[in-house]
Coordinates of C-alpha atoms in Angstrom, one line a residue:
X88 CA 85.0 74.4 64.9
X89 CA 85.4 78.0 64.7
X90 CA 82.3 78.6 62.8
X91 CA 80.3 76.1 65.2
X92 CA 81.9 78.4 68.5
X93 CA 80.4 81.5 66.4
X94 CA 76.9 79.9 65.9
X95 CA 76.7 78.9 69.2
X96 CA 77.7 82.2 70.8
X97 CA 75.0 84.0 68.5
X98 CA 72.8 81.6 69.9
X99 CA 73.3 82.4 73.3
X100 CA 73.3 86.1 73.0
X101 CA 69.8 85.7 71.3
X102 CA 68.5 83.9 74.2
X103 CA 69.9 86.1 76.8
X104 CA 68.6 89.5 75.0
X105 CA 64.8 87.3 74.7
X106 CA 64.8 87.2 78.4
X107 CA 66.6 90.0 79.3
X108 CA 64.9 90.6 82.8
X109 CA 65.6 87.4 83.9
X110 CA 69.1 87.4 82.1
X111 CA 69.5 90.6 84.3
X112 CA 68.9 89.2 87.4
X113 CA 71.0 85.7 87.0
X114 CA 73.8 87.8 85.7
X115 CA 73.5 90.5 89.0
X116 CA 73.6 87.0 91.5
X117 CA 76.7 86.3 90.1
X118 CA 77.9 90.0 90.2
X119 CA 76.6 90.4 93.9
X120 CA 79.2 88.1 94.6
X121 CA 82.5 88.5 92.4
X122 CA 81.7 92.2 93.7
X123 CA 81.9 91.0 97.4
X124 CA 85.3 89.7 96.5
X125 CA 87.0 92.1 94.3
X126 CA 85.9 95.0 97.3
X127 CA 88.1 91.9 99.9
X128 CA 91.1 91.6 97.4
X129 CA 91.3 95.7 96.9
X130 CA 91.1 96.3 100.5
X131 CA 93.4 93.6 100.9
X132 CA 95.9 95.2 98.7
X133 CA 95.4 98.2 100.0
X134 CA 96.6 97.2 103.5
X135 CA 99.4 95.0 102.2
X136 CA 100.4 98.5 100.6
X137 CA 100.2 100.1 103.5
X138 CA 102.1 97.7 105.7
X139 CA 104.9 98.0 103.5
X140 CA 104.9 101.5 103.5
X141 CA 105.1 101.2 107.5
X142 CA 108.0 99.0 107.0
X143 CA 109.5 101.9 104.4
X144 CA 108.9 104.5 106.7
X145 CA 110.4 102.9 109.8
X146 CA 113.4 101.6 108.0
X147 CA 115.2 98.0 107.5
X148 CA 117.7 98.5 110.8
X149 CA 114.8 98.8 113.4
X150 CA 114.7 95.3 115.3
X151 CA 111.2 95.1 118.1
X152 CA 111.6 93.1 121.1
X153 CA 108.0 92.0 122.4
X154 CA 106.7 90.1 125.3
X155 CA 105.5 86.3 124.7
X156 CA 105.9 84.4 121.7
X157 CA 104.6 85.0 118.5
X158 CA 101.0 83.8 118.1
X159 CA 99.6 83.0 114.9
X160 CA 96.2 82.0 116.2
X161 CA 92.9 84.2 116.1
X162 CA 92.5 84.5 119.7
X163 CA 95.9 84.8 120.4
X164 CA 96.7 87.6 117.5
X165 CA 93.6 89.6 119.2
X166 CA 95.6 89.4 122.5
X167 CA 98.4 90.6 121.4
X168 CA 96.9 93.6 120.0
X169 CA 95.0 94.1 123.5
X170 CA 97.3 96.4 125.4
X171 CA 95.6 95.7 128.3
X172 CA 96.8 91.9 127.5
X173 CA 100.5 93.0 126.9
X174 CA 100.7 95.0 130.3
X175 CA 99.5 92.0 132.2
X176 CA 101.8 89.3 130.2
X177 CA 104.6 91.5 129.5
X178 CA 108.1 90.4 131.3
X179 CA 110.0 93.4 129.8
X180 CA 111.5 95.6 131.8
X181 CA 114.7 98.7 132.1
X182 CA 117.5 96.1 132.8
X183 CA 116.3 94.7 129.1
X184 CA 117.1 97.7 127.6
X185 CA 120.3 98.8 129.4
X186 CA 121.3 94.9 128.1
X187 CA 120.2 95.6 124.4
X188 CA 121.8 98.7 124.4
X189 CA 125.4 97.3 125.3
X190 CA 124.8 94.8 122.2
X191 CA 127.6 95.8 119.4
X192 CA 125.7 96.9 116.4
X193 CA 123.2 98.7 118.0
X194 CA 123.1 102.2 118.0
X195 CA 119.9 103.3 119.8
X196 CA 117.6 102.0 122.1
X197 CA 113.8 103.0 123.5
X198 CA 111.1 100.8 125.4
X199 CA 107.3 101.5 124.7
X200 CA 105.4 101.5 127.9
X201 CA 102.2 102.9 127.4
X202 CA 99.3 103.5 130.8
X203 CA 96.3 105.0 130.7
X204 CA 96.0 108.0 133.1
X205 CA 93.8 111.2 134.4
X206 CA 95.6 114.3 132.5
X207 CA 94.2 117.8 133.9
X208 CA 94.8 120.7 132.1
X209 CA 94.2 124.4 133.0
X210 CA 91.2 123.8 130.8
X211 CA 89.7 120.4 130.3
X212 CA 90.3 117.1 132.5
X213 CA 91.2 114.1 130.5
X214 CA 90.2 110.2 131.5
X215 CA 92.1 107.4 130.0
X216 CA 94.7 109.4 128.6
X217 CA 97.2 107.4 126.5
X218 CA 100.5 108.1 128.4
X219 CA 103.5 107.1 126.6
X220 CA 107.0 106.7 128.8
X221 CA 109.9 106.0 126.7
X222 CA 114.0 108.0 126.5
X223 CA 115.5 109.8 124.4
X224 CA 116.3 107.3 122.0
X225 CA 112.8 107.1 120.6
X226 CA 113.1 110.4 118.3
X227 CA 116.4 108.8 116.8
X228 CA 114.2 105.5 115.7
X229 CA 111.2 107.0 115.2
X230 CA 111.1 110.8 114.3
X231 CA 107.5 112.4 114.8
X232 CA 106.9 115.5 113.6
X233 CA 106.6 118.3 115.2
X234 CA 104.5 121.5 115.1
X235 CA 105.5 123.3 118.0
X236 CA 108.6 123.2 120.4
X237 CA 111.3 120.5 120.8
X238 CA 111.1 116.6 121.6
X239 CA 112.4 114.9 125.2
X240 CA 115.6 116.4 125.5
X241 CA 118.6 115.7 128.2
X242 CA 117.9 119.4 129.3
X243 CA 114.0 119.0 130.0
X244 CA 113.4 115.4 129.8
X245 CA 112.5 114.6 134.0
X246 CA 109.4 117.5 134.0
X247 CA 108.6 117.6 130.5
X248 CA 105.7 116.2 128.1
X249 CA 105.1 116.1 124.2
X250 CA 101.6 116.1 122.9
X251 CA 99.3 114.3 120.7
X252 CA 97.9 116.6 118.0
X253 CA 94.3 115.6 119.0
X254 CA 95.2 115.6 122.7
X255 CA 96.6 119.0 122.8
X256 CA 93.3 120.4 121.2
X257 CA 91.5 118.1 123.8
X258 CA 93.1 119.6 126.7
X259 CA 93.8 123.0 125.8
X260 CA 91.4 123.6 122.5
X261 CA 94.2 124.8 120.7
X262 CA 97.7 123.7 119.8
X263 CA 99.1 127.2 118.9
X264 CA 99.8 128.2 122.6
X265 CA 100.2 124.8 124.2
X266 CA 103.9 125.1 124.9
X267 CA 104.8 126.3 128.0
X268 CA 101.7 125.5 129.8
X269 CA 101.4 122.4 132.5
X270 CA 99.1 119.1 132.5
X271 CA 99.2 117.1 135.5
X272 CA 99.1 113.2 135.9
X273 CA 98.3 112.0 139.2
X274 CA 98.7 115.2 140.8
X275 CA 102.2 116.0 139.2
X276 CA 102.8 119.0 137.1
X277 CA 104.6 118.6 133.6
X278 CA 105.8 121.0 131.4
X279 CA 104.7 120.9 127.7
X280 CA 107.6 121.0 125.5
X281 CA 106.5 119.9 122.4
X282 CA 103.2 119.3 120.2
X283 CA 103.2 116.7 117.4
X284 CA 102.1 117.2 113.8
X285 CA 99.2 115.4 113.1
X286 CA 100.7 111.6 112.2
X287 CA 97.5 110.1 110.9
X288 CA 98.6 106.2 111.0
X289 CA 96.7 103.9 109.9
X290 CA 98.6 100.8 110.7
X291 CA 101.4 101.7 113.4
X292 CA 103.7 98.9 114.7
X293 CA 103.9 100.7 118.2
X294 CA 100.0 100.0 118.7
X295 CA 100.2 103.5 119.9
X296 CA 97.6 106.2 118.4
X297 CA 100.0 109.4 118.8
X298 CA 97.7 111.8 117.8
X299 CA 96.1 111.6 121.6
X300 CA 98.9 110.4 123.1
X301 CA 101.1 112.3 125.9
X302 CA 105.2 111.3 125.8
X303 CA 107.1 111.4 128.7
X304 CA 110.1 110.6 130.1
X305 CA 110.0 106.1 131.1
X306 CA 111.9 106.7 134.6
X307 CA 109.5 109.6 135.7
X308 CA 106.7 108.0 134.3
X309 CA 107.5 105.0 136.8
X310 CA 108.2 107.4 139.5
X311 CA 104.5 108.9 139.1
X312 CA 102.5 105.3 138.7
X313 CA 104.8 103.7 140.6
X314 CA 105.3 100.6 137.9
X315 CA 105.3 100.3 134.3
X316 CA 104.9 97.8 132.0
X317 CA 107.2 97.8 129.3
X318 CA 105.2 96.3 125.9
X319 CA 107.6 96.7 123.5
X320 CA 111.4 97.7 123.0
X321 CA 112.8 99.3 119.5
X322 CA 116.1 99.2 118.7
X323 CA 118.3 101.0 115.9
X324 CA 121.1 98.7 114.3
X325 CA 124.2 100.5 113.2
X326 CA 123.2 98.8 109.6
X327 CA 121.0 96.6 107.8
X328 CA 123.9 94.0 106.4
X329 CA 124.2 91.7 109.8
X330 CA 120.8 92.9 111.1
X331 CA 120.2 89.0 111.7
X332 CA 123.3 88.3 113.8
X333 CA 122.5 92.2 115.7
X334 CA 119.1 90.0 116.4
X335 CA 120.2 87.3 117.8
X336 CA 122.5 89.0 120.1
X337 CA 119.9 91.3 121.2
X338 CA 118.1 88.0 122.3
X339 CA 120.9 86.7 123.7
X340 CA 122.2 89.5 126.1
X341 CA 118.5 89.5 127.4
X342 CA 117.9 86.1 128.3
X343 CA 121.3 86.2 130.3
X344 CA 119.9 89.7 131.8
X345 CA 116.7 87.3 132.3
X346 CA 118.4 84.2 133.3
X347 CA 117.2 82.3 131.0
X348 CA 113.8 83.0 130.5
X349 CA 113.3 83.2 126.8
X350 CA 109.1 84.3 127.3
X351 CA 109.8 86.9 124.0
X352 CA 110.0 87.3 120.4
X353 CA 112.6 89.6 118.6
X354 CA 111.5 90.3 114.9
X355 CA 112.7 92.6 112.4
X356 CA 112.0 93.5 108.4
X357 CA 108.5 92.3 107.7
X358 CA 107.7 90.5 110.9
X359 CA 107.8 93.8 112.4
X360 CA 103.8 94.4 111.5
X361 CA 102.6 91.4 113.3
X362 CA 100.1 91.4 114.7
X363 CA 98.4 93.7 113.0
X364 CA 99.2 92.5 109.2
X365 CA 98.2 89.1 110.1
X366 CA 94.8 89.6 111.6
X367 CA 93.8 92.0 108.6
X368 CA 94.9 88.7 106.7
X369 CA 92.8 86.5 108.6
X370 CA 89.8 88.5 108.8
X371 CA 90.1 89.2 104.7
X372 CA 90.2 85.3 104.7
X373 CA 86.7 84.7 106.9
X374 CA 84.9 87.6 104.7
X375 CA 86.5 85.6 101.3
X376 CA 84.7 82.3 102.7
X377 CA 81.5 84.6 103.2
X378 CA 81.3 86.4 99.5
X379 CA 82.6 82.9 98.3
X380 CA 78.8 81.4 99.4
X381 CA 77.4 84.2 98.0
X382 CA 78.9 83.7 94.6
X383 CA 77.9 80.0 95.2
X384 CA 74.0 80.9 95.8
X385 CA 74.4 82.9 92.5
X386 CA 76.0 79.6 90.5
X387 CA 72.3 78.1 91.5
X388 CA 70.6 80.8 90.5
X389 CA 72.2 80.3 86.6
X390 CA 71.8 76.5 87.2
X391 CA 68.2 77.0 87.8
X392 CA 67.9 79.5 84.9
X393 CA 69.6 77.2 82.5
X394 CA 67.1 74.1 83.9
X395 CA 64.3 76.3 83.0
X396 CA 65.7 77.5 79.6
X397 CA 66.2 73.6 78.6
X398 CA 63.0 73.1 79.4
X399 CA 61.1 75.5 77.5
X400 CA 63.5 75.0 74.5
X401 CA 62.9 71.4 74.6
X402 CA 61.4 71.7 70.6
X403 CA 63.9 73.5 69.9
X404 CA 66.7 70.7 70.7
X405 CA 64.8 68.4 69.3
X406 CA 64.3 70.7 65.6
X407 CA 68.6 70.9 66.0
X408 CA 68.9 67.0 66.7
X409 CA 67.0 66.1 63.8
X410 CA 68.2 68.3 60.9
X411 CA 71.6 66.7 62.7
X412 CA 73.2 68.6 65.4
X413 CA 75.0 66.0 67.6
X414 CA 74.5 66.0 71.3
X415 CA 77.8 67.3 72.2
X416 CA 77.0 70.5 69.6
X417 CA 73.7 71.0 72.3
X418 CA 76.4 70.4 75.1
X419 CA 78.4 73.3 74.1
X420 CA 75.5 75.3 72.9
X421 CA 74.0 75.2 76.4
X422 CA 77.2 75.5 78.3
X423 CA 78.4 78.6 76.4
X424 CA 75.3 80.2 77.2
X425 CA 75.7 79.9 81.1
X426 CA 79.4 80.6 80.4
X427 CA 78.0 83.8 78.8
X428 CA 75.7 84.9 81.5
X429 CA 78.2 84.0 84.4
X430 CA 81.1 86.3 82.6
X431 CA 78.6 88.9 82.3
X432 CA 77.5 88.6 85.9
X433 CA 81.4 88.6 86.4
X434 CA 82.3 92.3 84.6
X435 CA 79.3 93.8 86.3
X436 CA 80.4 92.4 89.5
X437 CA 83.7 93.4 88.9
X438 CA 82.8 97.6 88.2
X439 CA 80.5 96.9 90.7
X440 CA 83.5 96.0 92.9
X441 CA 86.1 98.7 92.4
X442 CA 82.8 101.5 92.8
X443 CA 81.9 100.3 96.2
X444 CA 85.9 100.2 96.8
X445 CA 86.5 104.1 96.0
X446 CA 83.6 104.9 97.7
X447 CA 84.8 103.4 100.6
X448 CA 88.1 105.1 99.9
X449 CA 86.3 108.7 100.8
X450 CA 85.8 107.4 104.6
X451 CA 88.8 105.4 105.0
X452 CA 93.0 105.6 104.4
X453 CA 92.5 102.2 102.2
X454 CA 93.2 103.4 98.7
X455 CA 91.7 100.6 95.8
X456 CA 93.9 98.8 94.8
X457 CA 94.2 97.3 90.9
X458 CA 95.8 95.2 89.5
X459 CA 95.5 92.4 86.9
X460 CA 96.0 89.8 89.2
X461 CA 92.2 90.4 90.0
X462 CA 91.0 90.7 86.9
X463 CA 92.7 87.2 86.3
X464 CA 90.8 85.7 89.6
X465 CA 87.8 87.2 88.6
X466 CA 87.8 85.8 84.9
X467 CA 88.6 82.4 86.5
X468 CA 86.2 82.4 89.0
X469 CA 83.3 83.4 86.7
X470 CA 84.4 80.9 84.2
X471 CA 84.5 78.2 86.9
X472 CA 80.8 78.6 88.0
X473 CA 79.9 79.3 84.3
X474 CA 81.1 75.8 84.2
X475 CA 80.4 74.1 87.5
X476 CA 76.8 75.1 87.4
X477 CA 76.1 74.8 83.6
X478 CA 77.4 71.1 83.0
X479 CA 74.2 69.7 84.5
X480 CA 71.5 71.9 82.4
X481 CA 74.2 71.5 79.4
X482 CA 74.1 67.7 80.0
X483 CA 70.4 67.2 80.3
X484 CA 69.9 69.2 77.2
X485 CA 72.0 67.5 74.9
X486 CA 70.4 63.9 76.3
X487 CA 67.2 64.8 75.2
X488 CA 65.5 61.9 72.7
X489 CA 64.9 64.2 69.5
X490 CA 61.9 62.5 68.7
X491 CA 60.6 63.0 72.2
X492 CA 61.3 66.9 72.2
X493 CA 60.0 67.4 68.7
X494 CA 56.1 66.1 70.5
X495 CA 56.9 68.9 72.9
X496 CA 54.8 72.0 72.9
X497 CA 55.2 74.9 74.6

């Protein structure tokens, strides 16, 4: 058996280096596809990575109270990440928080309200400004860092703002001076106290890009706009050990504050990421479905090479048959050969893969992710079209009559 495998591999390497061109081209169908889906399973991993870095970096005693239940569906996940959605659904408000905060366990307690404002500066006037009102609390949960000056403080927090990197160079085209100086929103005159660091966040849990966003104090933020609608509130447990009994008293102190209206979800550890996590999962999922019919079209294409290599090698069969190769020796002979070509088709698509993946890498924060995992789904799935599009050439070759294919003539 061993020596038969061995014949029949040389066999098929001979064939595939007599038509190399068209060996080339069945083999980069294949790769065109496997390629498709390694890039979808690195950037996948990538983000997975990333998200649990988040979830690292934000710690396992932060619980997030957010309006509306948790939605799982497409359209319903894209909501959710709308802020513009969250303002108008949202049933948060300041008595939530003053509730949550008298929950034992918990240690620190900020809302996330974020509206989009004029800011004027000395310099530069700023539409559609991300304005962020939120207390003290925040820096405890969440510490940004910062270049210049000093967070919200109990001193400074009524008049005072902390900027975005980006924002501050937006508003005042620098970020060396900024502190001290006054922006304006809606006619009122704020004090910067603070600019951030660059933060750089990819995935962010607040749905809040920081780096052109202005802080400010939640109570004279809803003094200035009149309302605010509070989209999210984190909160600090004193530990991680009864973090799910913490959680479900949280809920429970604010559907008494509520009266019973239960229109939120409270989450913690990984849940924490949702929405975002999930619709990266369900968008790697339609492009999966997408590069799998690609690698599909490229299981035809070796189909209809191996159709044509049966035919032209119909003599050839019949030469085997008759010095007394057996049909299920032609079988295998034929089927390792589109094994051979899909495998190759698979390596090539797989460098082909992890090269479009760190190229990609320059532009974006999703490093490539490896790991043998993908090597193993890439091995399987090129062995499973290998096989699922070679069985019919395979079969038709080793039913040919021998005496028929030895009158055949090229």
């Amino acid at each position: 058996m061993p020596f038969l495998l061995k014949t029949h591999f040389k066999l098929a390497r001979t064939a595939i280096k007599e038509n190399r061109t068209r060996s080339l081209l069945t083999c980069l169908g294949i790769a065109i596809g496997v390629a498709s889906i390694i890039l979808i399973l690195s950037l996948m991993g990538s983000i997975s990575n990333l998200v649990k870095d988040e979830i690292g970096n934000i710690g396992s005693d932060l619980i997030v109270v957010r309006p509306g239940a948790t939605k799982d569906t497409v359209t319903g996940i894209v909501e959710e990440l709308t802020s513009a959605s969250s303002f108008r659904n949202s049933n948060l408000n300041l008595a939530d928080i003053e509730a949550a905060a008298k929950v034992e366990g918990v240690t620190a307690v900020a809302p996330i309200a974020v509206s989009y404002n004029t800011v004027e500066s000395e310099k530069n006037t700023l539409r559609s400004v991300p304005v962020l009102g939120t207390t003290l609390d925040f820096n405890k949960i969440e510490p940004l860092p910062l270049r210049y000056g000093a967070f919200l403080t109990e001193n400074n927090e009524d008049n005072s703002v902390v900027l975005g990197h980006t924002l501050s160079l937006a508003l005042f085209n620098t970020i060396n001076s900024t502190v001290g100086k006054t922006v304006s929103i809606m006619g009122e005159k704020f004090m910067v106290v603070g600019v951030l660091d660059e933060v750089n966040k990819s995935i962010n849990f607040d749905n809040v890009d920081f780096d052109n966003a202005l802080i400010v104090n939640i109570n004279r933020l809803n003094t200035v706009i009149g309302s605010t609608q509070i989209q999210q509130i984190n909160i600090k447990a004193a530990n991680t050990d009864g973090l799910e009994a913490v959680s479900s008293n949280v809920r429970d102190a604010i559907v008494n504050q509520k009266r019973g209206d239960d229109n939120f979800t409270v989450t913690y550890g990984d849940n924490i990421t949702h929405p975002a996590s999930s619709l990266f999962t369900i968008i790697s999922g339609m492009l999966t479905i997408v590069a799998a019919i690609s690698l599909v079209v490229g299981g035809i294409g070796v189909m209809n090479i191996m159709l044509v290599s049966v035919a032209e090698r119909t003599r050839e069969i019949g030469i085997r048959k008759a010095v007394g190769a057996s049909s299920r020796n032609i079988l295998m002979q034929f089927l390792l050969e589109s094994l051979l070509l899909s495998i190759l088709g698979g390596i090539l698509g797989l460098i082909l893969g992890y090269v479009f993946a760190f190229l990609l890498s320059i532009v974006t924060p999703f490093t490539p992710y490896i790991s043998w995992e993908i090597v193993a789904i890439t091995f399987l799935t090129t062995t499973a079209i290998g096989v699922i599009f070679g069985i019919y050439p395979a079969i038709k070759a080793a039913s040919r009559n021998p005496i028929d294919s030895l009158k055949h003539y090229r």
